[in-house]
Coordinates of C-alpha atoms and ligand atoms in Angstrom, one line a residue:
M52 CA 27.3 10.5 32.9
A53 CA 29.2 13.6 33.9
I54 CA 32.3 14.8 32.0
S55 CA 35.1 16.2 34.1
D56 CA 35.6 20.0 34.3
T57 CA 39.2 19.4 33.1
A58 CA 38.0 17.7 29.9
V59 CA 35.4 20.4 29.2
G60 CA 38.0 23.1 29.9
E61 CA 40.3 21.5 27.4
L62 CA 37.6 21.4 24.7
A63 CA 36.7 25.0 25.6
S64 CA 40.2 26.2 24.9
R65 CA 39.7 25.3 21.2
F66 CA 36.0 26.0 20.8
S67 CA 34.5 29.3 19.8
G68 CA 30.8 28.4 20.4
D69 CA 28.9 27.7 23.7
L70 CA 29.3 24.6 25.8
V71 CA 26.1 23.8 27.7
R72 CA 26.2 21.3 30.6
P73 CA 23.6 19.9 33.1
G74 CA 23.0 22.6 35.7
D75 CA 23.6 25.5 33.3
D76 CA 20.7 28.0 33.0
S77 CA 20.2 27.3 29.3
Y78 CA 20.5 23.5 29.6
D79 CA 16.8 22.7 29.7
S80 CA 15.8 25.1 26.9
T81 CA 18.8 23.9 24.7
R82 CA 17.9 20.2 24.9
K83 CA 14.4 20.8 23.7
I84 CA 13.7 19.5 20.2
F85 CA 10.6 19.4 17.9
N86 CA 9.0 16.2 19.3
G87 CA 7.7 17.0 22.9
M88 CA 7.9 13.3 23.7
I89 CA 11.7 13.4 23.7
D90 CA 13.1 14.4 27.1
R91 CA 16.7 13.4 27.0
K92 CA 19.7 14.6 29.0
P93 CA 23.0 14.7 27.2
A94 CA 26.3 15.1 29.1
L95 CA 27.3 18.1 27.0
I96 CA 25.7 20.2 24.2
A97 CA 28.5 21.8 22.1
R98 CA 26.9 24.7 20.3
A99 CA 29.3 25.2 17.4
R100 CA 29.9 28.4 15.6
T101 CA 32.5 27.1 13.1
T102 CA 33.5 24.0 11.2
A103 CA 36.6 23.9 13.5
D104 CA 34.3 23.7 16.5
L105 CA 32.4 20.8 15.0
A106 CA 35.7 19.0 14.2
A107 CA 36.9 19.6 17.7
T108 CA 33.7 18.2 19.1
V109 CA 34.0 15.0 17.0
R110 CA 37.6 14.5 18.1
F111 CA 36.7 15.2 21.7
A112 CA 33.9 12.6 21.7
A113 CA 36.1 10.0 19.9
A114 CA 39.0 10.5 22.4
A115 CA 36.7 10.3 25.4
E116 CA 34.9 7.3 23.9
L117 CA 31.6 9.1 24.5
P118 CA 28.5 8.7 22.2
L119 CA 28.1 11.5 19.7
A120 CA 24.8 12.9 18.5
V121 CA 24.4 15.5 15.8
R122 CA 21.7 18.1 15.8
G123 CA 20.6 20.1 12.8
G124 CA 17.1 21.4 13.1
G125 CA 16.1 18.8 15.7
H126 CA 13.1 17.6 13.8
A127 CA 13.7 13.9 13.5
I128 CA 10.7 12.4 15.2
A129 CA 12.8 9.7 16.9
G130 CA 14.8 12.4 18.6
F131 CA 18.1 11.2 17.1
S132 CA 19.7 14.6 17.8
M133 CA 19.4 14.6 21.6
I134 CA 20.7 11.4 23.3
D135 CA 21.0 10.7 27.0
D136 CA 24.6 11.0 28.3
A137 CA 26.0 11.9 24.8
I138 CA 28.0 14.7 23.5
V139 CA 25.7 16.7 21.1
A140 CA 27.4 18.4 18.2
D141 CA 24.7 21.2 18.0
C142 CA 24.8 23.0 14.6
S143 CA 21.9 25.5 15.5
L144 CA 24.1 28.6 15.7
M145 CA 25.6 27.9 12.2
N146 CA 22.6 29.3 10.2
E147 CA 24.2 31.6 7.7
V148 CA 22.9 31.6 4.1
T149 CA 24.7 33.1 1.1
V150 CA 23.3 33.3 -2.4
D151 CA 25.2 33.5 -5.7
P152 CA 22.5 34.9 -8.0
K153 CA 24.6 34.7 -11.1
G154 CA 25.8 31.1 -10.5
R155 CA 22.4 30.2 -9.1
T156 CA 23.7 28.5 -6.0
I157 CA 22.7 28.7 -2.3
T158 CA 25.2 27.9 0.5
A159 CA 23.8 27.3 3.9
G160 CA 25.1 26.4 7.3
P161 CA 24.0 23.1 8.9
G162 CA 21.9 24.8 11.5
C163 CA 19.6 26.5 9.0
R164 CA 15.9 25.9 8.9
W165 CA 14.1 26.1 5.6
R166 CA 12.7 29.6 6.5
D167 CA 16.4 30.9 6.6
V168 CA 17.1 29.5 3.1
D169 CA 13.7 30.4 1.6
S170 CA 13.8 34.0 2.7
T171 CA 17.4 34.7 1.7
A172 CA 17.1 33.0 -1.7
G173 CA 13.6 34.4 -2.2
A174 CA 15.0 37.9 -2.1
H175 CA 16.8 37.0 -5.3
G176 CA 13.8 35.2 -6.9
L177 CA 15.5 31.9 -6.3
A178 CA 14.6 28.7 -4.4
T179 CA 15.9 25.2 -3.9
P180 CA 13.5 22.3 -3.1
G181 CA 12.8 22.5 0.7
G182 CA 10.4 21.3 3.3
T183 CA 6.7 22.3 3.7
I184 CA 7.1 23.4 7.3
S185 CA 9.5 26.2 7.6
S186 CA 11.0 25.3 11.0
T187 CA 12.4 22.0 9.6
G188 CA 16.2 21.7 9.6
I189 CA 17.8 21.7 6.1
A190 CA 20.5 19.2 7.3
G191 CA 18.6 16.1 8.3
F192 CA 16.0 16.8 5.7
T193 CA 18.5 17.0 2.8
L194 CA 20.7 14.0 3.9
G195 CA 17.6 11.8 4.1
G196 CA 16.1 12.9 0.7
G197 CA 13.9 15.9 1.1
L198 CA 10.4 16.1 -0.3
G199 CA 8.5 19.3 -0.8
F200 CA 6.5 21.5 -3.1
L201 CA 9.3 21.8 -5.7
A202 CA 10.2 18.1 -5.7
K203 CA 8.1 17.0 -8.7
K204 CA 9.6 19.8 -10.9
F205 CA 13.2 20.1 -9.6
G206 CA 13.9 16.8 -7.7
L207 CA 14.5 16.1 -4.0
A208 CA 16.6 18.4 -1.8
C209 CA 19.4 15.7 -2.0
D210 CA 19.3 15.8 -5.8
N211 CA 20.0 19.6 -5.6
L212 CA 22.9 19.3 -3.3
I213 CA 26.0 20.1 -5.4
D214 CA 28.7 20.5 -2.8
A215 CA 29.2 19.7 0.8
E216 CA 31.9 20.2 3.5
V217 CA 32.0 17.2 5.7
V218 CA 33.7 16.6 9.1
L219 CA 34.6 12.9 9.0
A220 CA 34.7 10.5 12.1
S221 CA 38.4 11.2 12.3
G222 CA 37.8 14.9 12.7
D223 CA 39.3 15.6 9.3
V224 CA 37.4 18.0 7.1
V225 CA 36.9 17.2 3.4
R226 CA 34.7 18.4 0.5
A227 CA 32.3 16.1 -1.3
N228 CA 31.0 16.9 -4.8
E229 CA 31.1 15.6 -8.4
R230 CA 34.9 15.9 -8.4
E231 CA 36.1 15.3 -4.9
N232 CA 35.2 12.3 -2.7
T233 CA 32.6 11.3 -5.2
D234 CA 31.7 8.1 -3.2
L235 CA 31.0 10.2 -0.1
F236 CA 29.0 12.6 -2.2
W237 CA 26.9 9.7 -3.5
A238 CA 26.3 8.4 0.0
I239 CA 25.3 11.6 1.8
R240 CA 22.6 12.4 -0.9
G241 CA 19.9 10.2 0.6
G242 CA 22.0 8.0 3.0
G243 CA 21.3 10.2 6.0
G244 CA 23.8 11.3 8.6
N245 CA 25.7 8.0 8.6
F246 CA 28.9 9.1 6.8
G247 CA 30.0 12.3 8.5
L248 CA 28.9 15.6 9.9
V249 CA 28.0 18.0 7.1
S250 CA 29.2 21.4 8.0
S251 CA 28.1 23.3 4.9
F252 CA 25.6 22.6 2.1
T253 CA 25.6 24.2 -1.4
F254 CA 22.4 23.7 -3.4
Q255 CA 21.5 24.3 -7.0
A256 CA 19.0 27.2 -7.1
H257 CA 16.1 27.7 -9.5
P258 CA 14.1 30.8 -10.5
V259 CA 10.8 30.5 -8.5
T260 CA 8.7 33.5 -7.6
D261 CA 4.9 33.2 -7.9
V262 CA 3.0 30.1 -7.0
T263 CA -0.8 29.4 -6.7
F264 CA -2.0 27.8 -3.5
A265 CA -5.4 26.0 -3.4
M266 CA -7.2 24.2 -0.6
F267 CA -10.4 22.2 -0.7
M268 CA -12.4 20.5 2.1
W269 CA -15.2 18.0 2.2
P270 CA -16.8 16.3 5.3
A271 CA -14.7 13.2 6.2
A272 CA -17.8 11.0 5.6
E273 CA -17.6 11.9 1.9
G274 CA -13.8 11.6 2.0
L275 CA -13.3 8.2 0.4
D276 CA -14.7 9.2 -3.0
H277 CA -12.6 12.4 -3.1
L278 CA -9.5 10.5 -2.1
K279 CA -10.0 8.0 -4.9
F280 CA -10.3 11.0 -7.2
Y281 CA -7.0 12.3 -5.8
R282 CA -5.3 9.0 -6.5
D283 CA -6.6 8.8 -10.1
Y284 CA -6.1 12.4 -11.1
F285 CA -2.9 13.8 -9.7
P286 CA -0.3 11.3 -11.0
D287 CA -1.1 12.5 -14.6
T288 CA -0.7 16.2 -13.8
P289 CA 2.5 18.1 -14.9
P290 CA 5.5 18.6 -12.6
E291 CA 4.2 22.1 -11.6
V292 CA 1.2 20.5 -9.9
V293 CA 1.9 19.1 -6.4
A294 CA -0.9 17.9 -4.2
L295 CA -1.7 16.3 -0.9
G296 CA -4.8 14.4 0.2
A297 CA -5.4 14.2 4.0
F298 CA -7.9 13.3 6.6
A299 CA -7.6 16.1 9.0
T300 CA -9.5 18.5 11.3
A301 CA -10.7 21.7 9.6
P302 CA -8.4 24.5 10.8
P303 CA -9.8 28.0 11.8
L304 CA -8.7 29.7 8.5
P305 CA -10.6 32.7 7.2
F306 CA -11.9 30.9 4.1
V307 CA -13.3 28.0 6.2
P308 CA -17.0 28.6 7.3
E309 CA -17.3 28.6 11.0
H310 CA -19.6 25.6 11.2
I311 CA -16.9 23.5 9.4
Q312 CA -14.0 24.6 11.6
G313 CA -13.0 21.9 14.1
T314 CA -14.9 19.2 12.2
E315 CA -13.3 16.1 10.6
I316 CA -12.6 16.6 6.9
L317 CA -10.9 15.3 3.8
L318 CA -8.6 18.0 2.7
M319 CA -6.9 18.5 -0.7
G320 CA -4.0 20.9 -0.9
V321 CA -2.7 21.9 -4.3
I322 CA 0.3 24.0 -5.1
Y323 CA 0.9 25.1 -8.6
I324 CA 4.4 26.4 -9.4
G325 CA 3.3 29.4 -11.5
P326 CA 0.6 32.1 -11.8
Q327 CA -3.1 31.5 -11.2
D328 CA -4.2 31.6 -14.8
E329 CA -1.9 28.7 -15.6
A330 CA -3.0 26.9 -12.4
E331 CA -6.8 27.2 -13.2
P332 CA -7.2 24.3 -15.7
W333 CA -5.5 21.9 -13.3
V334 CA -7.4 23.1 -10.2
K335 CA -10.8 23.2 -11.9
P336 CA -11.5 19.4 -11.8
V337 CA -11.0 19.6 -8.0
S338 CA -13.1 22.8 -7.4
D339 CA -15.9 21.2 -9.6
R340 CA -16.3 18.5 -6.9
A341 CA -18.5 20.8 -4.7
P342 CA -16.2 21.3 -1.7
A343 CA -17.6 22.6 1.5
A344 CA -14.7 25.1 1.8
S345 CA -12.2 26.2 -0.8
A346 CA -9.7 28.9 -1.6
V347 CA -7.4 29.6 -4.6
I348 CA -4.7 32.2 -3.7
P349 CA -1.7 33.4 -5.7
M350 CA 1.2 34.2 -3.5
P351 CA 5.0 34.3 -3.5
Y352 CA 6.7 30.9 -3.0
M353 CA 8.3 32.1 0.2
F354 CA 4.9 32.8 1.7
A355 CA 3.5 29.4 0.6
Q356 CA 6.5 27.8 2.4
Q357 CA 5.2 29.1 5.7
L358 CA 1.5 28.7 5.2
L359 CA 1.2 25.2 6.8
D360 CA 3.4 26.1 9.8
S361 CA 0.5 26.3 12.3
S362 CA -0.4 22.7 11.5
A363 CA 2.9 21.5 13.1
P364 CA 3.5 23.3 16.4
E365 CA 6.9 22.7 18.0
G366 CA 7.0 20.9 21.3
V367 CA 3.8 18.9 21.2
R368 CA 3.9 15.1 21.4
N369 CA 4.4 13.3 18.1
Y370 CA 4.3 9.7 16.9
W371 CA 4.6 9.0 13.1
R372 CA 4.5 6.0 10.8
S373 CA 4.9 6.0 7.0
A374 CA 5.4 3.8 4.0
F375 CA 5.4 3.9 0.2
M376 CA 2.6 2.4 -1.8
D377 CA 2.7 1.6 -5.5
T378 CA -0.9 1.9 -6.4
A379 CA -3.0 3.0 -3.4
P380 CA -5.7 0.4 -4.0
D381 CA -9.3 1.0 -2.9
G382 CA -8.8 -1.3 0.1
A383 CA -6.0 1.0 1.4
L384 CA -8.1 4.1 0.9
E385 CA -11.1 2.5 2.7
V386 CA -8.8 1.8 5.7
M387 CA -7.8 5.5 5.8
A388 CA -11.4 6.7 5.4
E389 CA -12.5 4.5 8.3
A390 CA -9.7 5.6 10.6
G391 CA -9.6 9.3 9.6
P392 CA -12.5 10.5 11.8
K393 CA -11.3 8.4 14.8
K394 CA -7.9 10.0 15.0
G395 CA -8.7 11.6 18.4
S396 CA -6.6 14.8 18.1
H397 CA -7.2 17.9 16.0
L398 CA -3.4 18.0 15.2
S399 CA -3.3 14.4 13.8
M400 CA -3.6 13.6 10.1
I401 CA -3.5 10.8 7.6
Q402 CA -1.7 12.2 4.6
L403 CA -1.6 10.6 1.1
I404 CA 1.0 12.1 -1.2
N405 CA 1.6 11.4 -4.9
V406 CA 5.4 11.4 -5.0
G407 CA 6.2 9.5 -8.2
P408 CA 7.2 7.4 -9.9
S409 CA 10.1 9.5 -11.0
P410 CA 13.3 8.6 -12.9
E411 CA 16.2 7.1 -10.9
V412 CA 19.0 9.5 -9.9
D413 CA 22.5 8.2 -9.2
N414 CA 22.7 8.9 -5.4
A415 CA 21.8 6.9 -2.3
F416 CA 18.1 7.9 -2.1
Q417 CA 15.9 4.9 -2.8
G418 CA 12.1 4.8 -3.4
R419 CA 11.5 6.8 -6.6
E420 CA 9.7 3.8 -8.1
H421 CA 6.7 4.3 -5.9
A422 CA 3.7 6.4 -6.8
F423 CA 2.4 7.2 -3.3
L424 CA 3.6 7.8 0.2
Y425 CA 1.4 7.8 3.2
H426 CA 2.3 9.6 6.4
L427 CA 0.3 8.9 9.6
I428 CA 0.9 11.8 11.9
S429 CA -0.3 11.6 15.5
A430 CA 0.2 14.8 17.4
W431 CA -1.3 15.7 20.7
E432 CA -0.6 17.7 23.9
D433 CA -1.4 15.7 27.0
P434 CA 0.9 12.9 28.1
A435 CA -2.3 11.2 29.5
D436 CA -3.4 10.7 25.8
D437 CA -0.2 8.9 24.8
E438 CA -1.7 5.4 24.7
Q439 CA -4.8 6.4 22.8
N440 CA -2.9 8.3 20.1
I441 CA 0.0 5.8 19.7
G442 CA -2.6 3.0 19.7
W443 CA -4.6 4.6 16.9
N444 CA -1.5 5.2 14.8
T445 CA 0.0 1.7 15.2
K446 CA -3.3 0.0 14.5
L447 CA -3.7 2.0 11.3
A448 CA -0.1 1.2 10.2
Q449 CA -0.9 -2.5 10.8
D450 CA -4.1 -2.3 8.8
L451 CA -2.2 -0.6 5.9
A452 CA 0.7 -3.0 6.0
P453 CA -0.8 -5.4 3.4
F454 CA -0.9 -2.5 0.9
S455 CA 2.5 -1.0 1.7
S456 CA 6.0 -1.5 0.3
K457 CA 8.6 -2.8 2.7
G458 CA 10.6 0.4 2.4
A459 CA 9.7 3.7 4.1
Y460 CA 10.6 7.3 3.6
L461 CA 13.1 7.4 6.4
N462 CA 12.6 11.1 7.1
F463 CA 9.0 10.3 8.0
I464 CA 9.4 7.5 10.5
G465 CA 10.7 7.0 14.0
D466 CA 13.3 4.4 15.1
E467 CA 11.9 1.3 13.5
G468 CA 15.1 -0.8 13.6
S469 CA 17.7 -2.1 11.2
T470 CA 15.4 -4.3 9.0
R471 CA 13.4 -1.3 8.1
V472 CA 16.5 0.6 7.1
R473 CA 17.8 -2.3 5.1
N474 CA 14.5 -2.8 3.3
T475 CA 14.3 0.9 2.5
F476 CA 17.7 1.1 0.8
G477 CA 17.1 -2.2 -0.9
P478 CA 19.5 -2.7 -3.8
K479 CA 21.7 0.3 -2.6
Y480 CA 22.2 -1.1 0.9
D481 CA 25.3 -3.2 0.3
R482 CA 27.1 -0.2 -1.3
L483 CA 26.1 2.0 1.6
V484 CA 27.5 -0.6 4.1
E485 CA 30.8 -0.6 2.2
L486 CA 31.0 3.2 2.3
K487 CA 30.1 3.2 6.0
R488 CA 33.0 0.9 6.6
K489 CA 35.3 3.3 4.7
F490 CA 34.2 6.5 6.3
D491 CA 32.9 5.5 9.7
P492 CA 34.1 2.0 10.6
N493 CA 33.4 2.5 14.3
N494 CA 29.9 3.8 13.8
M495 CA 30.7 7.2 15.4
F496 CA 27.6 8.6 13.6
R497 CA 25.0 6.1 14.8
Y498 CA 22.1 8.2 16.1
N499 CA 20.3 8.2 12.8
Q500 CA 18.5 5.7 10.5
N501 CA 21.6 3.6 11.0
I502 CA 23.6 1.7 8.4
A503 CA 25.8 -0.5 10.6
P504 CA 29.3 -1.0 9.3
Ligands
FAD792 C1 7.2 19.5 11.4 C2 7.9 18.7 10.4 C3 7.7 18.9 9.1 C4 8.4 18.1 8.1 N1 8.2 18.3 6.8 C5 8.8 17.5 5.9 C6 8.6 17.7 4.5 O1 7.8 18.5 4.1 N2 9.3 16.9 3.7 C7 10.2 16.0 4.1 O2 10.9 15.3 3.3 N3 10.5 15.8 5.4 C8 9.8 16.5 6.3 N4 10.0 16.3 7.7 C9 10.9 15.3 8.1 C10 12.3 15.9 8.2 O3 12.9 15.8 6.9 C11 13.2 15.0 9.1 O4 12.7 15.0 10.4 C12 14.6 15.5 9.1 O5 15.4 14.5 9.8 C13 14.7 16.8 9.9 O6 16.0 17.3 9.8 P1 16.6 18.2 11.0 O7 18.0 18.6 10.7 O8 15.6 19.2 11.5 O9 16.6 17.1 12.2 P2 17.6 16.5 13.3 O10 16.8 15.8 14.2 O11 18.5 17.6 13.8 O12 18.5 15.6 12.4 C14 18.0 14.4 11.7 C15 19.1 13.4 11.5 O13 20.1 13.9 10.7 C16 21.3 14.0 11.5 N5 22.0 15.3 11.2 C17 21.5 16.5 11.5 N6 22.3 17.4 11.1 C18 23.4 16.8 10.5 C19 24.6 17.2 9.9 N7 24.8 18.5 9.7 N8 25.4 16.3 9.4 C20 25.2 15.0 9.5 N9 24.0 14.5 10.1 C21 23.1 15.4 10.6 C22 20.9 13.8 12.9 O14 22.0 13.3 13.7 C23 19.7 12.9 12.8 O15 20.1 11.6 12.7 C24 9.3 17.1 8.6 C25 9.5 16.9 10.0 C26 8.8 17.7 10.9 C27 9.0 17.5 12.3

């Protein structure tokens, strides 16, 4: 659907950013997002530079009765940030980060990626819990929860959000924190982009400098035994120890012997938040398991935050499924071990992550009661391989369903419908619906894991 020149001209008169329309030179590059499967053509991409631009965009879409999508880092695998015929409120240009080293806070624009926040805060020896791939947008990540290397020690990203500026569906701009609009503040910490467009994020920062990164690999055929060890060992380690178990393809890293590179493996990645001598006792039980490749490397946190970037290239085709599990029983691990070597693409992975259980926090995020989260990542390049890759992933999700909770980590799934969203929020769902009715009764913000009013 085309928007008239007059209407766009009227918006342009009160907009300081760039308005990109079909036919413009930058239209095709601007509408690209992380998942290469998403090829959508919005009516207008409003690349905001200020909060006033975002408010003008929201008002414009409401007045024109046009669908509104919001783009942070563009990493939602369902492509919620780029919608056919919609107005896209694109935050990408609003990527400024400021740090208050004394007050230990970080304030970041809604277009920031984690690399922007990590590098600016890292220069002050500070960090706030962020994502494990540095291109991920802070906005969608934080609003949906936000799990990363610092989560076990300092909580999720949403738990560290202490103040937000929010453009409401009316176009009004408000603050949300422990003193102002406390109900909105509760909802945006884990309830996703349902309640408004967050135009500024202020996070609690923590002193984090040195970390120890360790990686171990075994042939996938031996993977089941090592994955059982992962399940049994890591839940009892201290909050400084964060680990991932994954069936993957061995990457061409310098410490991986050439004959192993490109083969199917069980990988264990461990991050210790602290120096190597403190990490050693926790890493030793893993290194004692005779891995085929291993490395233990001390490094600045900022560097560790970019170490896995090459495993998630932008623009390739992606299909993901995920769910929480309470116990990760042998049966579930056997299903993973059977499917791992058959994943069909070197970019695909079956990840098992020990995420909890952790104490409840009074915000909208739900799921802390679970010990494990699995993440089935299919990623491939050739559209001709769509059926095979999606088929492998959906079959695996079906086989794991009997071991899975009804709720998912919504940041790790595609568009799986309203029942999935309801099941995920469980006991918090009714309160979220009430708040949706209060802040967005017409469901202006609906391209997300939607809580319908
Ligand atoms: C390569 C990769 C690595 C990842 N790693 C992790 C990880 O380590 N841990 C983890 O927890 N998750 C991870 N994720 C998942 C990630 O948290 C979600 O995809 C998240 O939605 C990304 O946020 P975004 O701003 O980049 O995405 P977008 O697609 O821009 O936005 C996601 C959703 O949030 C809404 N939204 C965006 N900005 C705003 C805003 N300013 N105000 C209101 N609503 C907004 C959008 O409309 C959309 O519904 C990863 C994803 C990818 C693709």
